[in-house]
């Protein structure tokens, strides 16, 4: 299997990381996104999954050099389950700049009850840049569908 010419970096999300690795994607899972990006020897696609999404978006808002940003069932906008620390980070994201020309993909399931799509849309509408795409799966977003969409998107934009 050919190794993709890009690196997936996730602030956290071992389940998605496992699925990406199974598809042959090189993956780094690290809360120190900056160090992972600096150490990369290929274009970086930053992937924010669930509560890792605010950190991924905030990094993208404050740094350049990413090849793309992907948000998988992200906790953005409003979320009742947020700790004080996560709520503060979500506020920074919500009131930060839009993502400009950074290719960005938002993946979500229409029936996600843990992270309601309407609450997330409130956040994605604030950060949406010129190269923002979304895919809303009927029902719940499966790991398999998420990986398929990630691979298709990255193939087009990186």
PDB file of C-alpha atoms in Angstrom:
ATOM      1  CA  UNK A   1       0.000   0.000   0.000  1.00  0.00           C
ATOM      2  CA  UNK A   2       1.326   3.452  -0.890  1.00  0.00           C
ATOM      3  CA  UNK A   3       1.866   5.807   2.010  1.00  0.00           C
ATOM      4  CA  UNK A   4      -0.008   9.088   1.456  1.00  0.00           C
ATOM      5  CA  UNK A   5       2.106  12.184   0.928  1.00  0.00           C
ATOM      6  CA  UNK A   6       0.516  13.854   3.951  1.00  0.00           C
ATOM      7  CA  UNK A   7       0.424  13.439   7.711  1.00  0.00           C
ATOM      8  CA  UNK A   8      -2.708  13.430   9.866  1.00  0.00           C
ATOM      9  CA  UNK A   9      -2.233  15.227  13.190  1.00  0.00           C
ATOM     10  CA  UNK A  10      -4.905  14.943  15.874  1.00  0.00           C
ATOM     11  CA  UNK A  11      -4.932  16.672  19.293  1.00  0.00           C
ATOM     12  CA  UNK A  12      -6.688  13.514  20.489  1.00  0.00           C
ATOM     13  CA  UNK A  13      -8.933  10.828  19.051  1.00  0.00           C
ATOM     14  CA  UNK A  14      -7.445   7.355  19.178  1.00  0.00           C
ATOM     15  CA  UNK A  15     -10.491   5.747  17.565  1.00  0.00           C
ATOM     16  CA  UNK A  16     -10.301   7.919  14.444  1.00  0.00           C
ATOM     17  CA  UNK A  17      -6.497   7.630  14.482  1.00  0.00           C
ATOM     18  CA  UNK A  18      -6.784   3.829  14.475  1.00  0.00           C
ATOM     19  CA  UNK A  19      -9.181   3.924  11.518  1.00  0.00           C
ATOM     20  CA  UNK A  20      -6.887   6.267   9.589  1.00  0.00           C
ATOM     21  CA  UNK A  21      -3.835   4.084  10.324  1.00  0.00           C
ATOM     22  CA  UNK A  22      -5.808   1.054   9.120  1.00  0.00           C
ATOM     23  CA  UNK A  23      -6.310   2.928   5.834  1.00  0.00           C
ATOM     24  CA  UNK A  24      -2.539   3.462   5.544  1.00  0.00           C
ATOM     25  CA  UNK A  25      -2.428   7.077   6.684  1.00  0.00           C
ATOM     26  CA  UNK A  26       0.532   8.163   8.837  1.00  0.00           C
ATOM     27  CA  UNK A  27      -0.922   9.635  12.036  1.00  0.00           C
ATOM     28  CA  UNK A  28       0.387  11.554  15.029  1.00  0.00           C
ATOM     29  CA  UNK A  29      -1.849  11.992  18.073  1.00  0.00           C
ATOM     30  CA  UNK A  30      -0.486  14.709  20.333  1.00  0.00           C
ATOM     31  CA  UNK A  31      -1.847  17.531  22.446  1.00  0.00           C
ATOM     32  CA  UNK A  32       1.265  19.451  21.361  1.00  0.00           C
ATOM     33  CA  UNK A  33       0.003  20.183  17.857  1.00  0.00           C
ATOM     34  CA  UNK A  34       2.675  22.803  17.238  1.00  0.00           C
ATOM     35  CA  UNK A  35       5.508  20.335  17.908  1.00  0.00           C
ATOM     36  CA  UNK A  36       3.863  17.680  15.710  1.00  0.00           C
ATOM     37  CA  UNK A  37       3.422  20.145  12.852  1.00  0.00           C
ATOM     38  CA  UNK A  38       6.996  21.445  13.150  1.00  0.00           C
ATOM     39  CA  UNK A  39       8.404  17.887  13.153  1.00  0.00           C
ATOM     40  CA  UNK A  40       6.404  16.836  10.071  1.00  0.00           C
ATOM     41  CA  UNK A  41       8.284  15.995   6.900  1.00  0.00           C
ATOM     42  CA  UNK A  42       5.200  16.261   4.689  1.00  0.00           C
ATOM     43  CA  UNK A  43       2.036  18.405   4.438  1.00  0.00           C
ATOM     44  CA  UNK A  44      -0.072  18.301   7.599  1.00  0.00           C
ATOM     45  CA  UNK A  45      -3.808  17.752   7.711  1.00  0.00           C
ATOM     46  CA  UNK A  46      -5.020  18.713  11.180  1.00  0.00           C
ATOM     47  CA  UNK A  47      -8.019  16.668  12.300  1.00  0.00           C
ATOM     48  CA  UNK A  48     -10.170  17.803  15.198  1.00  0.00           C
ATOM     49  CA  UNK A  49     -12.474  15.088  16.486  1.00  0.00           C
ATOM     50  CA  UNK A  50     -15.144  15.706  19.143  1.00  0.00           C
ATOM     51  CA  UNK A  51     -13.617  17.741  22.008  1.00  0.00           C
ATOM     52  CA  UNK A  52     -10.295  17.966  20.144  1.00  0.00           C
ATOM     53  CA  UNK A  53     -11.914  20.169  17.500  1.00  0.00           C
ATOM     54  CA  UNK A  54     -11.667  23.483  19.380  1.00  0.00           C
ATOM     55  CA  UNK A  55      -7.903  23.016  19.850  1.00  0.00           C
ATOM     56  CA  UNK A  56      -7.517  22.130  16.169  1.00  0.00           C
ATOM     57  CA  UNK A  57      -9.532  25.139  15.009  1.00  0.00           C
ATOM     58  CA  UNK A  58      -7.729  27.489  17.388  1.00  0.00           C
ATOM     59  CA  UNK A  59      -4.395  26.251  16.066  1.00  0.00           C
ATOM     60  CA  UNK A  60      -5.590  26.852  12.494  1.00  0.00           C
ATOM     61  CA  UNK A  61      -6.814  30.338  13.436  1.00  0.00           C
ATOM     62  CA  UNK A  62      -3.459  31.312  14.920  1.00  0.00           C
ATOM     63  CA  UNK A  63      -0.922  29.485  12.721  1.00  0.00           C
ATOM     64  CA  UNK A  64      -0.258  29.129   9.024  1.00  0.00           C
ATOM     65  CA  UNK A  65       1.206  26.257   7.059  1.00  0.00           C
ATOM     66  CA  UNK A  66      -1.474  23.574   7.359  1.00  0.00           C
ATOM     67  CA  UNK A  67      -2.483  21.738   4.189  1.00  0.00           C
ATOM     68  CA  UNK A  68      -6.064  21.291   5.423  1.00  0.00           C
ATOM     69  CA  UNK A  69      -8.305  21.115   8.489  1.00  0.00           C
ATOM     70  CA  UNK A  70     -10.911  18.415   9.064  1.00  0.00           C
ATOM     71  CA  UNK A  71     -13.537  18.531  11.802  1.00  0.00           C
ATOM     72  CA  UNK A  72     -15.180  15.212  12.715  1.00  0.00           C
ATOM     73  CA  UNK A  73     -18.319  15.503  14.884  1.00  0.00           C
ATOM     74  CA  UNK A  74     -16.742  18.596  16.422  1.00  0.00           C
ATOM     75  CA  UNK A  75     -17.693  20.250  19.667  1.00  0.00           C
ATOM     76  CA  UNK A  76     -17.966  23.824  18.391  1.00  0.00           C
ATOM     77  CA  UNK A  77     -20.413  26.649  18.916  1.00  0.00           C
ATOM     78  CA  UNK A  78     -22.301  25.621  22.047  1.00  0.00           C
ATOM     79  CA  UNK A  79     -22.131  22.433  24.064  1.00  0.00           C
ATOM     80  CA  UNK A  80     -23.722  21.771  27.451  1.00  0.00           C
ATOM     81  CA  UNK A  81     -21.094  19.185  28.452  1.00  0.00           C
ATOM     82  CA  UNK A  82     -18.095  21.528  28.242  1.00  0.00           C
ATOM     83  CA  UNK A  83     -15.742  21.924  31.183  1.00  0.00           C
ATOM     84  CA  UNK A  84     -14.727  25.482  32.072  1.00  0.00           C
ATOM     85  CA  UNK A  85     -11.423  25.020  30.218  1.00  0.00           C
ATOM     86  CA  UNK A  86     -13.130  23.670  27.091  1.00  0.00           C
ATOM     87  CA  UNK A  87     -15.801  26.394  27.244  1.00  0.00           C
ATOM     88  CA  UNK A  88     -13.070  29.058  27.383  1.00  0.00           C
ATOM     89  CA  UNK A  89     -11.341  27.523  24.359  1.00  0.00           C
ATOM     90  CA  UNK A  90     -14.651  27.346  22.481  1.00  0.00           C
ATOM     91  CA  UNK A  91     -15.154  31.069  23.198  1.00  0.00           C
ATOM     92  CA  UNK A  92     -11.698  31.829  21.768  1.00  0.00           C
ATOM     93  CA  UNK A  93     -12.639  29.871  18.641  1.00  0.00           C
ATOM     94  CA  UNK A  94     -16.078  31.457  18.364  1.00  0.00           C
ATOM     95  CA  UNK A  95     -14.665  34.974  18.543  1.00  0.00           C
ATOM     96  CA  UNK A  96     -11.517  34.230  16.556  1.00  0.00           C
ATOM     97  CA  UNK A  97     -11.009  34.819  12.852  1.00  0.00           C
ATOM     98  CA  UNK A  98     -12.585  32.833  10.052  1.00  0.00           C
ATOM     99  CA  UNK A  99     -10.408  30.172   8.421  1.00  0.00           C
ATOM    100  CA  UNK A 100      -9.857  32.106   5.195  1.00  0.00           C
ATOM    101  CA  UNK A 101      -8.571  29.971   2.320  1.00  0.00           C
ATOM    102  CA  UNK A 102      -7.615  26.943   4.433  1.00  0.00           C
ATOM    103  CA  UNK A 103      -9.327  23.884   2.921  1.00  0.00           C
ATOM    104  CA  UNK A 104     -11.674  22.748   5.672  1.00  0.00           C
ATOM    105  CA  UNK A 105     -14.081  19.809   5.846  1.00  0.00           C
ATOM    106  CA  UNK A 106     -16.784  19.417   8.482  1.00  0.00           C
ATOM    107  CA  UNK A 107     -18.162  15.875   8.945  1.00  0.00           C
ATOM    108  CA  UNK A 108     -21.167  15.222  11.192  1.00  0.00           C
ATOM    109  CA  UNK A 109     -24.084  12.843  11.610  1.00  0.00           C
ATOM    110  CA  UNK A 110     -27.604  14.264  11.409  1.00  0.00           C
ATOM    111  CA  UNK A 111     -28.758  12.207  14.414  1.00  0.00           C
ATOM    112  CA  UNK A 112     -25.802  12.900  16.728  1.00  0.00           C
ATOM    113  CA  UNK A 113     -27.386  13.418  20.145  1.00  0.00           C
ATOM    114  CA  UNK A 114     -24.106  13.877  22.028  1.00  0.00           C
ATOM    115  CA  UNK A 115     -23.007  16.773  19.841  1.00  0.00           C
ATOM    116  CA  UNK A 116     -26.196  18.228  18.338  1.00  0.00           C
ATOM    117  CA  UNK A 117     -25.671  19.429  14.798  1.00  0.00           C
ATOM    118  CA  UNK A 118     -27.524  22.715  15.373  1.00  0.00           C
ATOM    119  CA  UNK A 119     -25.182  23.674  18.219  1.00  0.00           C
ATOM    120  CA  UNK A 120     -22.142  22.772  16.118  1.00  0.00           C
ATOM    121  CA  UNK A 121     -23.450  24.702  13.115  1.00  0.00           C
ATOM    122  CA  UNK A 122     -23.513  27.828  15.285  1.00  0.00           C
ATOM    123  CA  UNK A 123     -19.746  27.404  15.618  1.00  0.00           C
ATOM    124  CA  UNK A 124     -18.965  26.361  12.055  1.00  0.00           C
ATOM    125  CA  UNK A 125     -20.874  29.356  10.716  1.00  0.00           C
ATOM    126  CA  UNK A 126     -18.538  31.641  12.705  1.00  0.00           C
ATOM    127  CA  UNK A 127     -15.283  30.101  11.441  1.00  0.00           C
ATOM    128  CA  UNK A 128     -16.354  29.225   7.895  1.00  0.00           C
ATOM    129  CA  UNK A 129     -13.777  30.367   5.353  1.00  0.00           C
ATOM    130  CA  UNK A 130     -13.770  30.499   1.561  1.00  0.00           C
ATOM    131  CA  UNK A 131     -12.699  26.835   1.218  1.00  0.00           C
ATOM    132  CA  UNK A 132     -15.159  25.338   3.740  1.00  0.00           C
ATOM    133  CA  UNK A 133     -17.060  22.152   2.867  1.00  0.00           C
ATOM    134  CA  UNK A 134     -19.442  20.061   4.883  1.00  0.00           C
ATOM    135  CA  UNK A 135     -20.788  16.554   4.725  1.00  0.00           C
ATOM    136  CA  UNK A 136     -23.718  15.629   6.925  1.00  0.00           C
ATOM    137  CA  UNK A 137     -24.303  11.875   7.067  1.00  0.00           C
ATOM    138  CA  UNK A 138     -27.806  10.519   7.486  1.00  0.00           C
ATOM    139  CA  UNK A 139     -28.074   9.130  11.013  1.00  0.00           C
ATOM    140  CA  UNK A 140     -24.784   8.764  12.841  1.00  0.00           C
ATOM    141  CA  UNK A 141     -21.388   9.281  11.245  1.00  0.00           C
ATOM    142  CA  UNK A 142     -19.488   5.984  11.246  1.00  0.00           C
ATOM    143  CA  UNK A 143     -15.714   5.783  11.468  1.00  0.00           C
ATOM    144  CA  UNK A 144     -15.657   4.089   8.069  1.00  0.00           C
ATOM    145  CA  UNK A 145     -17.619   6.875   6.402  1.00  0.00           C
ATOM    146  CA  UNK A 146     -15.497   9.505   8.155  1.00  0.00           C
ATOM    147  CA  UNK A 147     -12.259   7.938   6.883  1.00  0.00           C
ATOM    148  CA  UNK A 148     -13.655   7.588   3.358  1.00  0.00           C
ATOM    149  CA  UNK A 149     -14.662  11.271   3.326  1.00  0.00           C
ATOM    150  CA  UNK A 150     -11.307  12.327   4.799  1.00  0.00           C
ATOM    151  CA  UNK A 151      -9.387  10.422   2.121  1.00  0.00           C
ATOM    152  CA  UNK A 152     -11.556  11.812  -0.689  1.00  0.00           C
ATOM    153  CA  UNK A 153     -11.209  15.376   0.583  1.00  0.00           C
ATOM    154  CA  UNK A 154      -7.467  15.231   1.156  1.00  0.00           C
ATOM    155  CA  UNK A 155      -6.934  13.644  -2.266  1.00  0.00           C
ATOM    156  CA  UNK A 156      -8.648  16.679  -3.828  1.00  0.00           C
ATOM    157  CA  UNK A 157      -7.054  19.469  -1.802  1.00  0.00           C
ATOM    158  CA  UNK A 158      -3.533  18.369  -0.849  1.00  0.00           C
TER     159      UNK A 158
END
